[in-house]
Tab-separated table of C-alpha atoms in Angstrom:
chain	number	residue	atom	x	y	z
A	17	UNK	CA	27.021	-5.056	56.384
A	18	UNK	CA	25.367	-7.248	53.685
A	19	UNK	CA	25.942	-10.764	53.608
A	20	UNK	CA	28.282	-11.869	51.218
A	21	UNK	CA	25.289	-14.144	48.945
A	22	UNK	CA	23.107	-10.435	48.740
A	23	UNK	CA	26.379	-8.500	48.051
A	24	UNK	CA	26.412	-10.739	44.930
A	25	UNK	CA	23.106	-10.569	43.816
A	26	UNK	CA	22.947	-6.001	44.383
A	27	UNK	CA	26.103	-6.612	41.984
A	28	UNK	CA	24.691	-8.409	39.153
A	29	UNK	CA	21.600	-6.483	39.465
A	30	UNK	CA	23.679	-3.163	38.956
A	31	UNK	CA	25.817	-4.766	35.946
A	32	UNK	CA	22.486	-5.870	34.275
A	33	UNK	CA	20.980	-2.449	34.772
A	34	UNK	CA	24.073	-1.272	33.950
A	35	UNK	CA	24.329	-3.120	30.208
A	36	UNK	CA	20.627	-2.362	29.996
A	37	UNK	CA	20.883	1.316	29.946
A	38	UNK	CA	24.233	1.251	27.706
A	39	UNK	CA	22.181	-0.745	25.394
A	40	UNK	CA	19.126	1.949	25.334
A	41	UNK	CA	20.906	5.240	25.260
A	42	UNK	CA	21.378	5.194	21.703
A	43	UNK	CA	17.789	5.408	21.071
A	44	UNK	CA	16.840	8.270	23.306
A	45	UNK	CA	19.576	9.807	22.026
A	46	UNK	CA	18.433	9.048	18.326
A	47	UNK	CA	14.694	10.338	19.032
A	48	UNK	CA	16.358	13.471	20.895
A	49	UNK	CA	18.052	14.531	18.040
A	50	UNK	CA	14.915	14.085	15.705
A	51	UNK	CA	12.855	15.810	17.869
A	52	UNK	CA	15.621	18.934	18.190
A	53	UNK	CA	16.114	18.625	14.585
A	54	UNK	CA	12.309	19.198	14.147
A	55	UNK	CA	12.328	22.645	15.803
A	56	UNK	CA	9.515	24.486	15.622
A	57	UNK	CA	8.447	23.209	11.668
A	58	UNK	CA	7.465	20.356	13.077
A	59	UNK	CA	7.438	17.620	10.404
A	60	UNK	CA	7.731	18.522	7.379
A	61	UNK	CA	11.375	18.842	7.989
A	62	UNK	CA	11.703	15.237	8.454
A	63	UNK	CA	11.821	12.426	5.809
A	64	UNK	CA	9.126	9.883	5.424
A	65	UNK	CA	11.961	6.937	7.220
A	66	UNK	CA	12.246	9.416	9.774
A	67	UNK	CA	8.814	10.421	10.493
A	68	UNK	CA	8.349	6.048	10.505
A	69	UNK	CA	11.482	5.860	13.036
A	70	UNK	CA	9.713	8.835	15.293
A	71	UNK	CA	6.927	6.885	15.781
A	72	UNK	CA	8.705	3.297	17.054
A	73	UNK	CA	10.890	5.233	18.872
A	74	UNK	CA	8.140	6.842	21.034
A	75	UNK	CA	6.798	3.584	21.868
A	76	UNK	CA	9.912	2.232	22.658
A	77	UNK	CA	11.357	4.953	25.002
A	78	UNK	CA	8.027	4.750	26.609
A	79	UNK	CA	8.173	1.161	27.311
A	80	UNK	CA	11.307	2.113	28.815
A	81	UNK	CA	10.142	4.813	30.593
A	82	UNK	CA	7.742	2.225	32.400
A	83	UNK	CA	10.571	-0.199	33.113
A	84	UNK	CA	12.599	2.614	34.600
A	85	UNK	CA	9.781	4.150	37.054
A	86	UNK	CA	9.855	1.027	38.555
A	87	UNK	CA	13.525	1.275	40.056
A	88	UNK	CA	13.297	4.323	42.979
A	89	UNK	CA	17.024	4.624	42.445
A	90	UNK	CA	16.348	6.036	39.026
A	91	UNK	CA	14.184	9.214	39.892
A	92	UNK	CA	16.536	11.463	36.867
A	93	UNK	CA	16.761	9.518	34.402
A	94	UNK	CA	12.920	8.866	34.612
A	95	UNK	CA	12.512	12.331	34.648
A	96	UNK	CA	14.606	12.845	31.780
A	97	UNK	CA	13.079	10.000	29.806
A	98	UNK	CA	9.531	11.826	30.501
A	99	UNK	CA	10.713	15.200	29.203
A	100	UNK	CA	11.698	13.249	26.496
A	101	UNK	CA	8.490	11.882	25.897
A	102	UNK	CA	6.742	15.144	26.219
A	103	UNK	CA	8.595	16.848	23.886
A	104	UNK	CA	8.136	13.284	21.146
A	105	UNK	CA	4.132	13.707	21.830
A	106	UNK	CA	3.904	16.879	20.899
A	107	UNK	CA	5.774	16.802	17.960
A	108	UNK	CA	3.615	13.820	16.875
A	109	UNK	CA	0.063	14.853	17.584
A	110	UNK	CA	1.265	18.843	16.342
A	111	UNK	CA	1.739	17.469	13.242
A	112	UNK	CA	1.652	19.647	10.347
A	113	UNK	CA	-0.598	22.232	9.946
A	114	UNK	CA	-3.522	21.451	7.048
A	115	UNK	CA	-2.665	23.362	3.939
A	116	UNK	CA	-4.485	23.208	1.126
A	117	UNK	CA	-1.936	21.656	-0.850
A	118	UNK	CA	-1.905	19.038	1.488
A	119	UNK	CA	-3.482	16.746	-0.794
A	120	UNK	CA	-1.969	17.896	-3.489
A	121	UNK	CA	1.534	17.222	-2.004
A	122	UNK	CA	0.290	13.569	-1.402
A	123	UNK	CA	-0.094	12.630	-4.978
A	124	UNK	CA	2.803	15.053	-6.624
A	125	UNK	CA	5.543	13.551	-4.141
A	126	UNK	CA	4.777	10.879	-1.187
A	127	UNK	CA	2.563	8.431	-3.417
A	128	UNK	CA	5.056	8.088	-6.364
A	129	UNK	CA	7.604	7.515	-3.809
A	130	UNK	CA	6.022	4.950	-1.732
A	131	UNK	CA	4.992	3.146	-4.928
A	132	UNK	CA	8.625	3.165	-5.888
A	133	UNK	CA	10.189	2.309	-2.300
A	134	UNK	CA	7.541	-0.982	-2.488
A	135	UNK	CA	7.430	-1.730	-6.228
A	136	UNK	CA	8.783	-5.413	-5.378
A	137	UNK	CA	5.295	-6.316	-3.836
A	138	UNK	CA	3.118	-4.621	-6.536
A	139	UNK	CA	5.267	-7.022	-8.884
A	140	UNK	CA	4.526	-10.065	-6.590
A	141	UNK	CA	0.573	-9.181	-6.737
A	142	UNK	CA	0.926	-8.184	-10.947
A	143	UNK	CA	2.690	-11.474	-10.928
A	144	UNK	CA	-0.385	-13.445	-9.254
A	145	UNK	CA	-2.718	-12.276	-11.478
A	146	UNK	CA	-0.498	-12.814	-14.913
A	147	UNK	CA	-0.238	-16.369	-13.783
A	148	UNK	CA	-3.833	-16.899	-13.129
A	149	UNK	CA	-5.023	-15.112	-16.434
A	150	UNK	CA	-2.830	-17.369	-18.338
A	151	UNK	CA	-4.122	-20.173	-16.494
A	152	UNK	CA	-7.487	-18.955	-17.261
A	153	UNK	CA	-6.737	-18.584	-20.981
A	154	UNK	CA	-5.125	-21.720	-21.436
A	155	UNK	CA	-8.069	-24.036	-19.333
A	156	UNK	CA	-10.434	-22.113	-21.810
A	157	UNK	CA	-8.881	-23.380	-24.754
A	158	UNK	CA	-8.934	-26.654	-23.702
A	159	UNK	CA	-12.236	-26.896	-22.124
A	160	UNK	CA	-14.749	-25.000	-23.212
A	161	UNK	CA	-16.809	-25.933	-20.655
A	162	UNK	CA	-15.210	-23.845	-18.344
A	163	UNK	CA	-15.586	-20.905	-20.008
A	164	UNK	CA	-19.568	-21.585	-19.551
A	165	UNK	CA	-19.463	-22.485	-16.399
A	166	UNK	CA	-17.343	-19.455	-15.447
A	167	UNK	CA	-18.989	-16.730	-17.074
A	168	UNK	CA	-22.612	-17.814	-17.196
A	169	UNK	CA	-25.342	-18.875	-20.128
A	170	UNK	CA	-26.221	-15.485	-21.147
A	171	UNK	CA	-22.591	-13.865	-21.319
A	172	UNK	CA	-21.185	-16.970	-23.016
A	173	UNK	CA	-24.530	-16.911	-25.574
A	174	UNK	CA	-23.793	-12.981	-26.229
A	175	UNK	CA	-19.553	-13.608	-26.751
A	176	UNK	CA	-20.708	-17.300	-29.048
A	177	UNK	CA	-22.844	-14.756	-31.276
A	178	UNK	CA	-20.068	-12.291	-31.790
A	179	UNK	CA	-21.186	-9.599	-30.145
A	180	UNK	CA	-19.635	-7.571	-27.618
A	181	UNK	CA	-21.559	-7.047	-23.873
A	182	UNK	CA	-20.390	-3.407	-23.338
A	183	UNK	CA	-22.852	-1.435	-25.837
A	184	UNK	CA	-25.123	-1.261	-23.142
A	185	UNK	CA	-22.807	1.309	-21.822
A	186	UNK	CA	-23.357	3.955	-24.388
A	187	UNK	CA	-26.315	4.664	-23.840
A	188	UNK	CA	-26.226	5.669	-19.537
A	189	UNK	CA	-23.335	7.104	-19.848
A	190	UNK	CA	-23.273	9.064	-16.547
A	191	UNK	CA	-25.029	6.224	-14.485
A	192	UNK	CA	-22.285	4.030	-16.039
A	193	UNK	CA	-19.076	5.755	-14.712
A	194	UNK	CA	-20.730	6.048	-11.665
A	195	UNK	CA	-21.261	3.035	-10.986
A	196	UNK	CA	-17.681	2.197	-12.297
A	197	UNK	CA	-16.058	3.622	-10.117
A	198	UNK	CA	-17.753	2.662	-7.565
A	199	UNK	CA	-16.827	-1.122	-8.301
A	200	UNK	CA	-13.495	-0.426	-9.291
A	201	UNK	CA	-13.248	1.276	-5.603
A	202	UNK	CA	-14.470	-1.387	-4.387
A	203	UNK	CA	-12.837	-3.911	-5.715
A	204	UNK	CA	-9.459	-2.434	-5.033
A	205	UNK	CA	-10.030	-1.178	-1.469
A	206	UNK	CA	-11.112	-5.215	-0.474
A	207	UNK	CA	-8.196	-6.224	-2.481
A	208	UNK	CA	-6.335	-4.122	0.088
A	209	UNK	CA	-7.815	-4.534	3.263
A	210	UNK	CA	-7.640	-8.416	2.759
A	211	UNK	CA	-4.168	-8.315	3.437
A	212	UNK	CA	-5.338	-8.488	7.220
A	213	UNK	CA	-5.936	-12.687	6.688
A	214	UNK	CA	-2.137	-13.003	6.187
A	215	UNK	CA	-2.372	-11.905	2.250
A	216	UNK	CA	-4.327	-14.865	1.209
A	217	UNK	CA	-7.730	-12.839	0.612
A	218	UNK	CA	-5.486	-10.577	-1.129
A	219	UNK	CA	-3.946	-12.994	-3.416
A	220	UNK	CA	-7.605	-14.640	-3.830
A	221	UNK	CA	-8.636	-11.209	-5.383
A	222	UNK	CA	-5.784	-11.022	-7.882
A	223	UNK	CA	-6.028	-14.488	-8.616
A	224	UNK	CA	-9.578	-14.220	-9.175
A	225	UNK	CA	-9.666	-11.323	-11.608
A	226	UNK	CA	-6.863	-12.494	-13.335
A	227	UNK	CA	-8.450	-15.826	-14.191
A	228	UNK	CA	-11.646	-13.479	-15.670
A	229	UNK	CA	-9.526	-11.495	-17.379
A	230	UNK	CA	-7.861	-14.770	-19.061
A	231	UNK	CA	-10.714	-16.391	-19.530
A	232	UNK	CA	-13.492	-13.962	-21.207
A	233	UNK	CA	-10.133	-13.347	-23.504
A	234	UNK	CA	-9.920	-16.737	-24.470
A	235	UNK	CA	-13.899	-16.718	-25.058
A	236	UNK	CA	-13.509	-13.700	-27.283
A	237	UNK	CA	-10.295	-14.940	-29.183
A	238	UNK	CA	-12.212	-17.980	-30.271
A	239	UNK	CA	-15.112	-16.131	-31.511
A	240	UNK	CA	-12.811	-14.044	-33.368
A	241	UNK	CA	-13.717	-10.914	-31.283
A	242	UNK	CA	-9.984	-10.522	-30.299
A	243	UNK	CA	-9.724	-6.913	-31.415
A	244	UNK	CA	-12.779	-6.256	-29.959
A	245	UNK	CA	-12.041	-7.034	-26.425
A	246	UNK	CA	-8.639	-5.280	-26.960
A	247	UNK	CA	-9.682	-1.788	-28.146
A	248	UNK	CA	-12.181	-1.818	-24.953
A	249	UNK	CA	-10.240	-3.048	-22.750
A	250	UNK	CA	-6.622	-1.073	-23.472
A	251	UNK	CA	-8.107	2.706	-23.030
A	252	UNK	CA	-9.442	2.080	-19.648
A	253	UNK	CA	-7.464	-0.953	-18.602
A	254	UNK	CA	-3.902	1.024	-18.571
A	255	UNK	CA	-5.009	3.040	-15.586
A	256	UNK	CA	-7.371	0.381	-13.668
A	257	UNK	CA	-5.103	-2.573	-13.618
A	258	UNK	CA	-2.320	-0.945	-12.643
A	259	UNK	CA	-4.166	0.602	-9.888
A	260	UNK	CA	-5.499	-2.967	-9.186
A	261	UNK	CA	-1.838	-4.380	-9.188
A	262	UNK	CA	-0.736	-1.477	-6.287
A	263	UNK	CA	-3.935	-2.340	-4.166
A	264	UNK	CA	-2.335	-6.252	-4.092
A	265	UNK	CA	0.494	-4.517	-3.373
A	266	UNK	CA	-0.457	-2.783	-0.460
A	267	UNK	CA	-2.077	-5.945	0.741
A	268	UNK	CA	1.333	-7.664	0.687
A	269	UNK	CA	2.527	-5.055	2.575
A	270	UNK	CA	0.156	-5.950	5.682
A	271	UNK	CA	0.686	-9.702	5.235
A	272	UNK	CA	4.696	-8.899	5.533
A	273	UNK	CA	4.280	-7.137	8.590
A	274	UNK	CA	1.905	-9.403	10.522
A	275	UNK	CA	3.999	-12.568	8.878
A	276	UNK	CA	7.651	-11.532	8.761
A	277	UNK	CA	8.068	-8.460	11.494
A	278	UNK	CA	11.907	-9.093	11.113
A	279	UNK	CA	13.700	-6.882	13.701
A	280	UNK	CA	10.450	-5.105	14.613
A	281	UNK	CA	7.747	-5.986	16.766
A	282	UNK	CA	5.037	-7.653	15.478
A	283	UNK	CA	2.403	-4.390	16.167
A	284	UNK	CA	5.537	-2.124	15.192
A	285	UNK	CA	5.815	-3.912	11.991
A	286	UNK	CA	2.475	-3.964	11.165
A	287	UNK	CA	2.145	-0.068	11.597
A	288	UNK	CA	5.303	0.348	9.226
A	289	UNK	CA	4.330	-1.517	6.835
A	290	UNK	CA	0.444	-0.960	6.904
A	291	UNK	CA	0.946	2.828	6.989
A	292	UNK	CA	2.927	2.352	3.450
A	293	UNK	CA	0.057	0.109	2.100
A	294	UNK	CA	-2.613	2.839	3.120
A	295	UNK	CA	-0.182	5.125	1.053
A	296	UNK	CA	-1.018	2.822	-2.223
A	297	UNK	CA	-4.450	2.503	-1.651
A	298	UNK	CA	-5.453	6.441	-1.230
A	299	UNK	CA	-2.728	7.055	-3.976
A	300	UNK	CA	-4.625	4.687	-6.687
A	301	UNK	CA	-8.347	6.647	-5.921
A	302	UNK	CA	-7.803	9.242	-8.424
A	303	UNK	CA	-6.582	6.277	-11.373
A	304	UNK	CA	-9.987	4.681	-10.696
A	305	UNK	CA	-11.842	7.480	-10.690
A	306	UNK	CA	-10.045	8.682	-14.637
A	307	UNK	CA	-10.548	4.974	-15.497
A	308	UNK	CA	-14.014	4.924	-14.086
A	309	UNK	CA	-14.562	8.116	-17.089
A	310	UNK	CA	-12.938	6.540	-19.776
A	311	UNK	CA	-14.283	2.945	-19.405
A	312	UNK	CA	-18.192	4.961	-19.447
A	313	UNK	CA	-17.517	7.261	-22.206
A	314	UNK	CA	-14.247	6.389	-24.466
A	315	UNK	CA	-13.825	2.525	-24.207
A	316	UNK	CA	-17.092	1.300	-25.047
A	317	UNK	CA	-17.196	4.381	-28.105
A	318	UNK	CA	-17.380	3.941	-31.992
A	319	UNK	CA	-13.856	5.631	-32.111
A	320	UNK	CA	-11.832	3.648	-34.642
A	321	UNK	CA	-9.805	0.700	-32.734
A	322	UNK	CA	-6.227	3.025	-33.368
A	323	UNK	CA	-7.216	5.939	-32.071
A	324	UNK	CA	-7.972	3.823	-28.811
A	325	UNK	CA	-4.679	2.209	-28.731
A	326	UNK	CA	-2.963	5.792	-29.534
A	327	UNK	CA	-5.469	7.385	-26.154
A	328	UNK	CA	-4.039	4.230	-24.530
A	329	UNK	CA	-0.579	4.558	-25.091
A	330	UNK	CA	-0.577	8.239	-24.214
A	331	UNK	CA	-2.416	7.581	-21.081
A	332	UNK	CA	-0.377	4.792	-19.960
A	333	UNK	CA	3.118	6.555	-20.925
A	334	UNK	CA	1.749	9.362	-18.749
A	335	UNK	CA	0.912	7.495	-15.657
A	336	UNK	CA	4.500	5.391	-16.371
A	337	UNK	CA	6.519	8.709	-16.108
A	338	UNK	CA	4.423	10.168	-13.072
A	339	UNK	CA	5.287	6.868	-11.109
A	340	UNK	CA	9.039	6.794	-11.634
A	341	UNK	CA	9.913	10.645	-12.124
A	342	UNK	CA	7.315	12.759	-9.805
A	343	UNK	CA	8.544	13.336	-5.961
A	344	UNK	CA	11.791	12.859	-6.906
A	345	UNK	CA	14.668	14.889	-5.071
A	346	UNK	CA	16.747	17.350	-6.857
């Protein structure tokens, strides 16, 4: 017969273990019914939340699974919990088979979504940048030293003579929108990826652009060159900025899950929240790579100034409707 002391310790040991599983059930449960629910399509029968849930959940349940092994009284329910697993894994790594509409799927229904789901932080990084092109603009006007100091001698001579910088362009066309795109890639994808330092690199980058965006506008506006800079800026500019605004966004998106998990884990977070920002920044590519043509071949044209604006606001009213209509359900 145990001694009274160990009687009481074998008790609270079983009432912990006891309040421990009631507390973890749910989730097996939970990723047993995704997993049945999945049958033998795998995932494409499961929402994007759900496909998200799958994947904490099968970290979870095997964390538990390795807290359970560890009790010899619990031989089924480790078992169970392993079947469990089993059945989670290959679900995951299955996957869906490649199709080649994959792609296209992407960027008719999970990209417009995303965007939508995390339009807040694309607002937060748009908002960044407005602020720091004003800034820019303003600091111009009232010291035109800036402007020199910011842009250089020999772009502040060429704006100061009135002429615009981007003729150049006409005439390598090809090599142009190359290299375009190349920078605008770039420039977006380190926007992006800076998110890693806790957002600031990311909110360097939109702060930065914005303030050259303000300030070679404020250099042009005071040479009279106003309309100038607009009708080369508008054609390609309603496609790359945007784009530009949902790489800050997806940068954000990494700083919130490394900075404020919430109710996650600090790694679970991060995958959450980083696997939506990695959704922005492949879903942009294709907007740099249009605005990459038109900033080589219509932007920098002889085409009268309205006819830009017109291309503009046709291109721009496009992209506006594919971003809050496409992948919506019926």
């Amino acid at each position: 017969m145990l001694p009274s002391s160990d009687c009481r310790v074998l008790t609270r040991v079983l009432m912990i273990s006891a309040r421990w599983l009631e507390k973890r059930r749910p989730y097996w449960h939970r990723l047993e019914n995704i997993v049945e629910r999945s049958g033998r399509r795998g995932l494409s029968v499961l929402s994007h939340q759900e496909v998200q849930e799958l994947g904490l959940l099968y970290r979870q349940v095997a964390a538990d699974l390795s807290s359970v092994r560890e009790d010899p009284m619990s031989e089924r329910l480790a078992a169970y919990l392993n079947q469990l697993l089993g059945r989670a894994h290959n679900l995951i790594y299955m996957g869906r088979r490649t199709r080649p509409g994959g792609i296209l799927g992407f960027y008719r229904t999970a990209f417009p979504r995303v965007f939508r789901e995390t339009f807040s932080y694309t607002l937060a990084a748009f908002a960044v940048f407005l602020a720091a092109a004003v800034a820019g603009f303003l600091i111009c006007l009232a010291d035109p030293w800036f402007q020199r100091f910011f842009l250089g001698p020999a772009m502040s001579d060429t704006i100061e003579r009135r002429q615009m910088w981007t003729h150049s362009i006409l005439t390598i066309k090809p090599l142009a929108s190359s290299f375009i795109m190349t920078n605008n890639l770039a420039v977006s994808f380190t926007t992006f990826a800076l998110g890693v330092t806790a957002g600031l690199g990311t909110v360097y980058m939109m702060a930065t652009n914005g303030l050259l965006l303000g300030i070679i506008s404020a250099a042009c506006w005071q040479a009279g060159m106003g309309l100038e800079l607009a009708e080369f800026v508008t054609p390609h500019g309603v496609l790359e900025l945007p784009a530009i605004f949902i790489a800050g966004g997806g940068g954000l998106l990494i700083a919130r899950g490394l900075l404020f998990p919430g109710s996650l884990p600090r790694r679970d977070a991060l995958v959450v929240y980083g696997g939506e920002g990695v959704r922005l920044a492949l879903g942009i590519i294709p907007l740099l790579i249009v605005a990459g043509m038109i900033e080589a071949f219509v932007s920098p044209s002889m085409l009268p100034a309205p006819v830009k604006f017109v291309f503009a606001f046709a291109v721009g009213g496009l992209l506006v409707l594919y971003v809050t209509q496409a992948g919506r359900r019926k």
